[in-house]
């Protein structure tokens, strides 16, 4: 419903939305840590199986899991944890 509402609000077509997928996956191909990347055409995206109108399989991000941790420390204590603080 959100995708259809967004398309209606900004007068976008499914092909317009597919261009975002093509661009984003091409950009992801430049990142070795990206979960998914590739060089697709708008026709590839539009031709993928439908999931829930107007979304196609390639419109939807792959399920993934990730984590991140950050340790904050004062400058006087950081040397206890690393030689290369950020």
Coordinates of C-alpha atoms in Angstrom, one line a residue:
X1 CA 0.0 0.0 0.0
X2 CA 2.9 2.4 0.8
X3 CA 4.5 1.8 -2.6
X4 CA 1.2 2.4 -4.5
X5 CA 0.5 5.5 -2.4
X6 CA 4.0 6.9 -3.1
X7 CA 3.6 6.2 -6.8
X8 CA 0.2 8.0 -6.9
X9 CA 1.5 11.0 -4.8
X10 CA 4.5 11.6 -7.1
X11 CA 2.9 10.4 -10.4
X12 CA 5.5 7.6 -10.8
X13 CA 5.1 4.5 -12.9
X14 CA 6.4 1.0 -12.1
X15 CA 9.2 1.6 -14.6
X16 CA 10.2 4.7 -12.7
X17 CA 10.4 2.7 -9.5
X18 CA 12.4 0.0 -11.3
X19 CA 15.0 2.6 -12.2
X20 CA 15.7 3.0 -8.5
X21 CA 16.3 -0.7 -8.2
X22 CA 18.6 -0.7 -11.2
X23 CA 20.6 2.2 -9.8
X24 CA 20.9 0.9 -6.3
X25 CA 21.9 -2.6 -7.2
X26 CA 24.6 -1.2 -9.6
X27 CA 25.9 1.0 -6.8
X28 CA 25.9 -2.0 -4.4
X29 CA 28.0 -4.0 -6.9
X30 CA 30.9 -1.5 -6.1
X31 CA 30.8 -2.5 -2.4
X32 CA 32.3 -5.9 -1.6
X33 CA 30.3 -6.1 1.6
X34 CA 26.9 -5.5 0.0
X35 CA 24.4 -8.2 0.5
X36 CA 23.2 -8.1 -3.1
X37 CA 24.3 -6.2 -6.1
X38 CA 24.1 -6.6 -9.8
X39 CA 23.7 -5.0 -13.2
X40 CA 20.0 -5.3 -14.2
X41 CA 17.8 -3.5 -16.7
X42 CA 14.5 -1.9 -16.0
X43 CA 12.9 -4.8 -18.0
X44 CA 14.6 -7.3 -15.7
X45 CA 13.0 -5.7 -12.7
X46 CA 9.6 -5.3 -14.4
X47 CA 9.8 -8.9 -15.6
X48 CA 10.5 -10.4 -12.2
X49 CA 7.6 -12.3 -10.5
X50 CA 5.0 -10.1 -8.8
X51 CA 4.8 -10.2 -5.0
X52 CA 2.2 -7.7 -4.0
X53 CA 1.0 -5.1 -6.5
X54 CA 2.9 -3.0 -7.5
X55 CA 6.0 -4.7 -6.1
X56 CA 8.0 -7.3 -8.0
X57 CA 10.5 -9.7 -6.6
X58 CA 13.4 -7.6 -7.5
X59 CA 11.9 -4.4 -6.0
X60 CA 12.1 -6.0 -2.5
X61 CA 15.3 -6.1 -0.5
X62 CA 16.6 -9.6 0.3
X63 CA 16.2 -10.7 3.8
X64 CA 19.4 -10.2 5.7
X65 CA 20.7 -9.8 9.2
X66 CA 23.5 -7.6 10.5
X67 CA 25.0 -6.1 13.5
X68 CA 27.2 -3.2 14.5
X69 CA 28.8 -2.3 17.8
X70 CA 30.5 0.8 18.9
X71 CA 32.5 1.4 22.0
X72 CA 32.7 5.0 23.3
X73 CA 35.6 5.9 25.6
X74 CA 37.2 9.0 26.8
X75 CA 40.6 9.9 25.3
X76 CA 42.3 9.1 28.5
X77 CA 41.0 5.5 28.5
X78 CA 40.9 4.7 24.8
X79 CA 44.5 3.3 24.8
X80 CA 43.2 0.3 26.9
X81 CA 41.1 -0.8 23.9
X82 CA 42.9 0.0 20.7
X83 CA 46.0 1.6 19.2
X84 CA 44.0 3.1 16.4
X85 CA 41.0 5.0 17.7
X86 CA 38.6 6.6 15.3

